[in-house]
């Protein structure tokens, strides 16, 4: 079987890629190894309105839950609220969202196989020969272009010879319960910081229509127990929030919080989590995943038309991505290094001095911001040092 | 080879992306480990639910 484009993985990145290639008239096949597109999620399902605008998507407000702000909590419980247009967003129902995206790809002309696993791939006559296994047995598909949308566990990257293996120092161990009857303000997402709460990470409560995603991510380096152990403790130590709550689902996953893998080779491109395209501060990856697929398709279209799918030609994808994200990601990585140095007393101090709008400044990694604050409060000197030195 | 506790594993695949020798694969919703495993323990340190262990 021959196709123009084979997309491995039908998450948000894979379905957007499949739709983009299909609507440009290319013969596109997307394969998903799970028997159902969507569940189980490995994700807290949050997306910002700004992010949705970036990729040009609307979401159905009867299914997905509208958010208007964020509340950040220091270890003592002290709270800083962030509101305003930049905080608007949604907690998605990914079961629905992903099936909608896959259906849009199929409506645009793509074919989709579920319960079908890509087993390996090799170069053959200038194409990739990809071995697939599904209910109808094994078959080989020859593709001019392979899109690796196969998530954190990407095999496509490895088969293409990329150094795509994640590193424990740049990879959060994540665990989440979706729970019913969680007692928080449903219009905000809630983020909890502290070395006992989630070392080098944070805990979150993301309200949904009938439930809430309650989870956390930790970096193994400073963890004394499994992520699940931390989540149990977080729930047990907040009875005012969780007294009447119970789980209706449990999720786990790895979150890459640094980007170092190659993204293109001859006839192959990685998108989304497979390419470690995740915001290194909050670990969100849905918008970047979809955006990377849009850019990959934009760059690959003339390459397919001219039948030049060389690494050099497809490299335009990496250049475009870096134009849009490299500077911002570098700043966020710097901020991540700063946050990883904070002790509980630093979080308390930050909660004391920061107003909601200050956190925007902080998240832009603006040094002038700290210098201004520092002049007013000498006690901030120690904190500023942590911020300024790497 | 590392041992997989199938009662605990949530088949999130997070360990697969960390394996330096590509010994782990998630087939559908079943995690498998191959002979390539060197028992380095990286996956064990990652696992959010303690479903993996290096045999003593």
Coordinates of C-alpha atoms in Angstrom, one line a residue:
Chain A
X1 CA 0.0 0.0 0.0
X2 CA 1.3 3.5 -0.9
X3 CA 0.4 6.8 0.6
X4 CA 1.8 10.3 0.4
X5 CA 1.7 10.8 4.2
X6 CA 1.5 8.4 7.1
X7 CA 0.7 9.9 10.4
X8 CA 1.6 7.7 13.4
X9 CA -0.6 8.6 16.4
X10 CA -4.1 10.2 16.4
X11 CA -3.8 12.6 19.4
X12 CA -4.3 16.3 18.8
X13 CA -1.0 16.6 16.9
X14 CA -1.7 13.6 14.6
X15 CA -5.3 14.5 13.8
X16 CA -4.4 18.1 13.0
X17 CA -1.5 16.9 10.8
X18 CA -3.8 14.4 9.0
X19 CA -6.4 17.1 8.4
X20 CA -3.8 19.6 7.1
X21 CA -2.4 17.1 4.6
X22 CA -5.7 15.7 3.5
X23 CA -7.2 19.1 2.8
X24 CA -4.3 19.9 0.6
X25 CA -5.1 16.9 -1.5
X26 CA -2.5 14.4 -0.3
X27 CA -3.3 10.8 0.2
X28 CA -3.1 10.6 4.0
X29 CA -3.4 7.7 6.4
X30 CA -3.4 8.1 10.2
X31 CA -2.9 5.1 12.5
X32 CA -3.7 4.9 16.2
X33 CA -2.6 1.9 18.3
X34 CA -5.4 2.3 20.9
X35 CA -8.8 0.8 20.2
X36 CA -10.3 4.2 20.8
X37 CA -9.1 7.7 19.9
X38 CA -9.0 9.8 23.1
X39 CA -9.0 8.0 26.4
X40 CA -7.1 7.4 28.6
X41 CA -5.8 11.0 28.7
X42 CA -2.3 11.7 30.0
X43 CA -3.1 15.3 30.5
X44 CA -4.8 18.0 32.7
X45 CA -6.7 19.2 29.5
X46 CA -6.1 22.9 30.0
X47 CA -5.8 25.3 27.0
X48 CA -5.7 29.1 26.9
X49 CA -8.0 31.2 24.7
X50 CA -4.8 32.8 23.3
X51 CA -3.5 29.3 22.3
X52 CA -6.8 28.4 20.7
X53 CA -6.7 31.7 18.7
X54 CA -3.1 30.8 17.6
X55 CA -4.3 27.6 16.0
X56 CA -7.6 29.0 14.9
X57 CA -9.9 26.6 16.8
X58 CA -13.2 27.2 18.5
X59 CA -14.4 24.9 21.2
X60 CA -17.9 23.9 22.1
X61 CA -18.9 25.5 25.4
X62 CA -21.5 22.8 26.1
X63 CA -18.8 20.2 26.4
X64 CA -15.6 22.0 27.5
X65 CA -15.4 24.1 30.7
X66 CA -14.6 27.8 30.5
X67 CA -11.9 29.2 32.9
X68 CA -11.5 32.9 33.7
X69 CA -8.5 33.0 36.0
X70 CA -5.9 31.2 38.0
X71 CA -5.2 30.9 41.8
X72 CA -1.7 30.2 42.9
X73 CA -1.1 28.8 46.5
X74 CA 2.0 29.0 48.6
X75 CA 2.7 26.1 51.0
X76 CA 0.9 28.0 53.8
X77 CA -2.2 28.3 51.7
X78 CA -1.6 32.0 51.0
X79 CA -3.2 32.7 47.6
X80 CA -2.5 35.0 44.6
X81 CA -5.2 35.4 42.0
X82 CA -4.6 36.1 38.4
X83 CA -7.5 37.3 36.2
X84 CA -8.0 39.1 33.0
X85 CA -8.1 38.3 29.3
X86 CA -4.8 36.5 29.1
X87 CA -6.1 34.0 31.7
X88 CA -9.2 33.0 29.8
X89 CA -9.2 29.4 28.6
X90 CA -10.8 26.0 28.8
X91 CA -10.5 22.7 30.5
X92 CA -11.3 20.4 27.6
X93 CA -13.1 17.1 27.6
X94 CA -10.4 15.4 25.5
X95 CA -12.4 12.2 24.9
X96 CA -14.7 14.4 22.8
X97 CA -12.1 16.9 21.6
X98 CA -9.8 14.2 20.1
X99 CA -12.7 12.3 18.4
X100 CA -13.9 15.6 16.9
X101 CA -10.4 16.4 15.5
X102 CA -10.0 12.9 14.1
X103 CA -13.5 13.2 12.5
X104 CA -12.5 16.5 10.9
X105 CA -9.4 14.9 9.5
X106 CA -11.5 12.1 8.0
X107 CA -14.0 14.6 6.6
X108 CA -11.1 16.4 4.9
X109 CA -10.2 13.1 3.2
X110 CA -7.8 11.3 5.5
X111 CA -8.1 7.6 6.2
X112 CA -7.8 6.4 9.8
X113 CA -7.0 3.0 11.3
X114 CA -7.5 2.3 15.1
X115 CA -6.2 -0.6 17.1
X116 CA -3.3 -0.5 14.6
X117 CA 0.3 -0.3 15.8
X118 CA 3.4 0.8 13.9
X119 CA 6.0 -1.8 14.5
X120 CA 9.1 -0.5 12.7
X121 CA 10.1 1.4 9.6
X122 CA 13.0 1.4 7.2
X123 CA 14.0 3.4 4.0
X124 CA 13.1 1.7 0.8
X125 CA 13.4 3.4 -2.7
X126 CA 13.3 6.9 -1.2
X127 CA 10.2 6.1 0.9
X128 CA 9.6 4.8 4.4
X129 CA 8.3 1.3 4.6
X130 CA 6.3 1.1 7.8
X131 CA 5.1 -2.2 9.2
X132 CA 1.7 -2.0 10.7
X133 CA -0.2 -4.6 12.8
X134 CA -3.9 -4.5 13.5
X135 CA -7.0 -6.7 13.6
X136 CA -6.5 -7.6 9.9
X137 CA -2.9 -8.8 10.6
X138 CA 0.3 -7.3 9.4
X139 CA 0.9 -5.1 6.4
X140 CA 3.5 -2.7 5.1
X141 CA 2.7 0.8 4.0
X142 CA 5.1 2.8 1.9
X143 CA 5.0 6.6 2.6
X144 CA 6.7 9.5 1.0
X145 CA 6.5 11.3 4.4
X146 CA 6.0 10.0 7.9
X147 CA 4.7 12.3 10.6
X148 CA 5.7 11.0 14.1
X149 CA 2.8 12.1 16.3
X150 CA 3.4 9.2 18.7
X151 CA 3.8 11.1 21.9
X152 CA 6.3 11.0 24.7
X153 CA 7.0 7.3 23.9
X154 CA 7.8 8.2 20.2
X155 CA 9.3 5.3 18.3
X156 CA 9.3 7.2 15.0
X157 CA 12.0 9.4 16.4
X158 CA 14.1 6.5 17.4
X159 CA 13.5 4.7 14.0
X160 CA 14.6 7.8 12.2
X161 CA 17.8 7.8 14.2
X162 CA 17.1 10.9 16.3
X163 CA 18.5 11.4 19.8
X164 CA 14.9 11.7 21.0
X165 CA 15.1 9.8 24.2
X166 CA 13.9 11.8 27.2
X167 CA 16.1 12.6 30.2
X168 CA 14.9 12.0 33.8
X169 CA 16.2 15.5 34.7
X170 CA 13.9 17.1 32.1
X171 CA 10.8 14.9 32.5
X172 CA 8.1 15.2 35.1
X173 CA 6.4 12.1 36.5
X174 CA 2.7 12.9 36.4
X175 CA -0.3 11.5 38.1
X176 CA -3.9 12.6 38.2
X177 CA -7.3 11.7 39.5
X178 CA -10.4 13.1 37.7
X179 CA -12.6 13.6 40.7
X180 CA -16.2 14.5 41.4
X181 CA -17.4 16.8 44.1
X182 CA -14.2 18.8 44.5
X183 CA -14.8 22.0 46.5
X184 CA -13.0 24.8 44.6
X185 CA -14.0 27.9 42.7
X186 CA -15.0 26.4 39.3
X187 CA -14.1 29.5 37.4
X188 CA -10.4 29.3 38.2
X189 CA -7.6 26.7 37.7
X190 CA -5.7 26.2 41.0
X191 CA -2.0 25.7 41.3
X192 CA -0.2 24.6 44.5
X193 CA 3.5 25.0 45.1
X194 CA 5.8 23.7 47.8
X195 CA 8.6 21.2 48.3
X196 CA 6.3 18.9 50.2
X197 CA 3.4 19.3 47.8
X198 CA 5.3 18.5 44.5
X199 CA 9.1 18.8 44.5
X200 CA 10.3 20.8 41.5
X201 CA 6.8 20.7 40.1
X202 CA 3.3 21.7 41.3
X203 CA -0.1 20.3 42.0
X204 CA -3.2 21.4 40.1
X205 CA -6.9 21.4 40.3
X206 CA -8.5 22.0 36.9
X207 CA -12.3 22.2 37.2
X208 CA -14.5 20.6 34.5
X209 CA -18.2 20.6 33.9
X210 CA -19.1 17.8 36.3
X211 CA -15.7 17.0 37.8
X212 CA -12.1 18.3 38.2
X213 CA -8.7 17.1 37.2
X214 CA -6.6 16.8 40.4
X215 CA -3.0 16.0 39.7
X216 CA 0.7 16.8 40.1
X217 CA 4.0 16.4 38.4
X218 CA 7.3 15.9 40.2
X219 CA 10.9 15.8 39.1
X220 CA 12.5 12.6 40.2
X221 CA 15.7 14.3 41.4
X222 CA 14.1 15.7 44.6
X223 CA 11.2 13.3 45.1
X224 CA 11.1 11.1 48.2
X225 CA 8.3 8.9 47.0
X226 CA 6.3 8.2 43.8
X227 CA 4.1 10.9 42.2
X228 CA 1.1 8.9 43.4
X229 CA 2.3 9.1 47.0
X230 CA 2.5 12.9 46.7
X231 CA -1.0 13.0 45.2
X232 CA -2.4 10.9 48.0
X233 CA -0.8 13.2 50.6
X234 CA -2.0 16.4 48.7
X235 CA -5.6 15.1 48.8
X236 CA -5.4 13.9 52.4
X237 CA -3.9 17.2 53.6
X238 CA -6.7 19.4 52.0
X239 CA -9.9 18.0 53.6
X240 CA -11.7 21.4 53.0
X241 CA -11.4 20.7 49.2
X242 CA -11.6 16.9 49.0
X243 CA -13.8 15.8 52.0
X244 CA -16.7 14.6 49.8
X245 CA -14.7 13.9 46.6
X246 CA -14.0 10.6 44.9
X247 CA -12.1 9.7 41.7
X248 CA -13.9 8.8 38.6
X249 CA -10.8 8.2 36.6
X250 CA -7.0 7.8 37.1
X251 CA -4.3 9.0 34.7
X252 CA -0.5 9.0 34.6
X253 CA 2.1 10.2 32.2
X254 CA 5.5 11.7 31.5
X255 CA 5.9 15.4 30.7
X256 CA 9.0 16.5 28.8
X257 CA 9.9 20.0 30.1
X258 CA 12.9 20.6 27.8
X259 CA 13.3 20.4 24.1
X260 CA 16.5 18.9 22.5
X261 CA 15.5 16.2 20.0
X262 CA 15.9 16.6 16.3
X263 CA 12.6 17.1 14.5
X264 CA 13.2 16.3 10.8
X265 CA 15.1 13.8 8.7
X266 CA 14.7 12.5 5.2
X267 CA 11.0 12.0 4.7
X268 CA 10.2 12.3 8.4
X269 CA 9.0 15.0 10.8
X270 CA 8.2 14.9 14.5
X271 CA 5.3 16.9 16.0
X272 CA 3.9 17.5 19.5
X273 CA 5.1 15.6 22.5
X274 CA 7.2 13.3 20.2
X275 CA 9.3 16.4 19.4
X276 CA 9.2 17.5 23.1
X277 CA 7.2 20.6 22.2
X278 CA 5.8 21.4 25.6
X279 CA 5.8 24.6 27.7
X280 CA 8.6 24.0 30.1
X281 CA 6.9 25.9 33.0
X282 CA 3.4 24.5 33.1
X283 CA 3.9 21.4 31.1
X284 CA 1.0 22.2 28.7
X285 CA 1.4 20.7 25.3
X286 CA -1.9 20.6 23.4
X287 CA -1.6 24.0 21.7
X288 CA 2.1 23.5 20.8
X289 CA 1.3 20.0 19.4
X290 CA -1.5 21.3 17.1
X291 CA 0.5 24.4 16.1
X292 CA 3.6 22.2 15.2
X293 CA 1.4 20.1 13.0
X294 CA 0.1 23.1 11.2
X295 CA 3.6 24.4 10.6
X296 CA 4.9 21.0 9.5
X297 CA 2.2 20.7 6.9
X298 CA 2.8 24.2 5.6
X299 CA 6.5 23.5 5.1
X300 CA 6.0 20.0 3.8
X301 CA 3.4 21.0 1.2
X302 CA 5.8 22.5 -1.4
X303 CA 8.3 19.7 -0.5
X304 CA 5.7 17.1 -1.5
X305 CA 4.7 19.0 -4.6
X306 CA 8.3 19.2 -5.8
X307 CA 9.1 15.6 -4.6
X308 CA 12.0 16.8 -2.5
X309 CA 11.5 15.4 1.0
X310 CA 15.1 15.8 2.0
X311 CA 16.1 16.7 5.5
X312 CA 17.4 20.0 4.3
X313 CA 14.1 20.9 2.6
X314 CA 12.0 19.8 5.6
X315 CA 14.3 21.7 7.9
X316 CA 12.2 24.8 7.1
X317 CA 9.8 23.4 9.8
X318 CA 12.5 23.6 12.5
X319 CA 13.5 27.2 11.4
X320 CA 9.9 28.4 11.4
X321 CA 9.3 26.8 14.8
X322 CA 12.4 28.4 16.3
X323 CA 11.4 31.8 14.9
X324 CA 8.1 31.5 16.7
X325 CA 9.1 29.7 19.9
X326 CA 12.9 29.6 20.5
X327 CA 13.3 32.9 22.4
X328 CA 10.2 32.3 24.5
X329 CA 11.2 28.8 25.4
X330 CA 14.7 29.9 26.3
X331 CA 13.2 32.4 28.8
X332 CA 10.8 29.8 30.2
X333 CA 13.7 27.4 30.7
X334 CA 15.5 30.1 32.6
X335 CA 12.4 30.7 34.7
X336 CA 12.2 26.9 35.3
X337 CA 15.8 26.8 36.6
X338 CA 14.8 29.7 38.9
X339 CA 11.7 28.0 40.2
X340 CA 13.6 24.8 40.8
X341 CA 15.8 26.7 43.3
X342 CA 13.0 27.9 45.4
X343 CA 12.4 26.7 49.0
X344 CA 9.1 26.9 50.8
X345 CA 10.0 30.2 52.5
X346 CA 10.7 31.7 49.0
X347 CA 7.2 30.7 47.9
X348 CA 5.8 32.4 51.0
X349 CA 7.8 35.5 50.3
X350 CA 6.6 35.5 46.6
X351 CA 3.0 35.2 47.7
X352 CA 3.5 38.2 50.0
X353 CA 4.9 40.5 47.5
X354 CA 3.4 39.4 44.2
X355 CA 0.2 40.7 42.8
X356 CA -1.5 38.9 39.9
X357 CA 0.0 41.1 37.2
X358 CA 3.5 40.6 38.6
X359 CA 3.4 37.0 37.7
X360 CA 3.0 37.9 34.1
X361 CA 6.3 39.9 34.4
X362 CA 7.9 37.0 36.2
X363 CA 6.7 34.5 33.5
X364 CA 8.3 36.7 30.9
X365 CA 11.6 36.3 32.8
X366 CA 12.1 40.1 32.9
X367 CA 15.1 40.9 35.0
X368 CA 14.1 44.6 35.4
X369 CA 11.0 43.4 37.3
X370 CA 13.0 41.9 40.1
X371 CA 15.4 44.9 40.3
X372 CA 12.4 47.2 40.7
X373 CA 10.9 45.0 43.5
X374 CA 14.2 44.6 45.1
X375 CA 14.7 48.3 45.5
X376 CA 11.5 48.4 47.6
X377 CA 12.2 45.3 49.6
X378 CA 15.8 44.5 50.6
X379 CA 14.7 41.1 51.9
X380 CA 14.3 40.1 48.3
X381 CA 17.9 40.2 47.6
X382 CA 18.4 36.5 48.3
X383 CA 15.5 35.6 46.0
X384 CA 16.8 37.9 43.2
X385 CA 20.2 36.2 43.4
X386 CA 18.4 32.9 42.7
X387 CA 16.7 34.5 39.8
X388 CA 19.7 36.1 38.3
X389 CA 22.2 33.4 38.6
X390 CA 22.2 30.1 36.8
Chain B
X1 CA 14.9 -7.6 32.9
X2 CA 12.8 -5.1 34.9
X3 CA 9.6 -6.5 36.3
X4 CA 6.2 -5.0 35.4
X5 CA 3.4 -5.2 38.0
X6 CA 0.4 -5.4 35.6
X7 CA -2.1 -4.7 38.4
X8 CA -0.5 -1.3 39.0
X9 CA 0.6 -0.3 35.5
X10 CA -1.7 2.4 34.1
X11 CA -0.1 2.0 30.6
X12 CA 0.7 5.7 30.3
X13 CA 3.8 4.9 28.3
X14 CA 5.8 7.6 30.2
X15 CA 8.6 5.0 30.9
X16 CA 8.9 4.1 27.2
X17 CA 10.2 7.5 26.2
X18 CA 12.9 7.3 28.8
X19 CA 14.4 3.9 28.0
X20 CA 18.0 4.5 26.7
X21 CA 18.1 1.1 24.9
X22 CA 14.5 1.1 23.5
X23 CA 13.6 -2.0 25.5
X24 CA 10.1 -0.8 26.4
X25 CA 7.1 -0.8 24.1
X26 CA 3.5 -0.1 24.8
X27 CA 1.4 -2.4 22.6
X28 CA -2.1 -1.0 22.6
X29 CA -2.5 -0.8 26.4
X30 CA 0.0 -3.5 27.3
X31 CA 3.6 -2.6 28.3
X32 CA 6.3 -5.1 27.2
X33 CA 10.0 -5.2 28.1
X34 CA 12.5 -6.8 25.7
X35 CA 15.8 -8.7 26.2
X36 CA 17.6 -5.5 25.4
X37 CA 16.8 -4.3 29.0
X38 CA 20.0 -3.5 31.0
X39 CA 18.1 -3.0 34.3
X40 CA 19.5 0.5 34.6
X41 CA 16.4 1.5 36.6
X42 CA 15.6 4.8 34.9
X43 CA 12.0 3.7 34.2
X44 CA 11.6 2.5 37.8
X45 CA 12.6 6.0 39.1
X46 CA 10.1 7.6 36.8
X47 CA 7.0 5.4 37.3
X48 CA 4.3 7.5 38.9
X49 CA 2.6 4.4 40.4
X50 CA 5.5 2.1 41.3
X51 CA 4.6 -0.5 38.8
X52 CA 8.2 -1.2 37.8
X53 CA 11.0 -2.8 39.7
X54 CA 14.5 -4.1 39.2
X55 CA 14.5 -7.8 40.3
X56 CA 16.7 -8.4 43.4

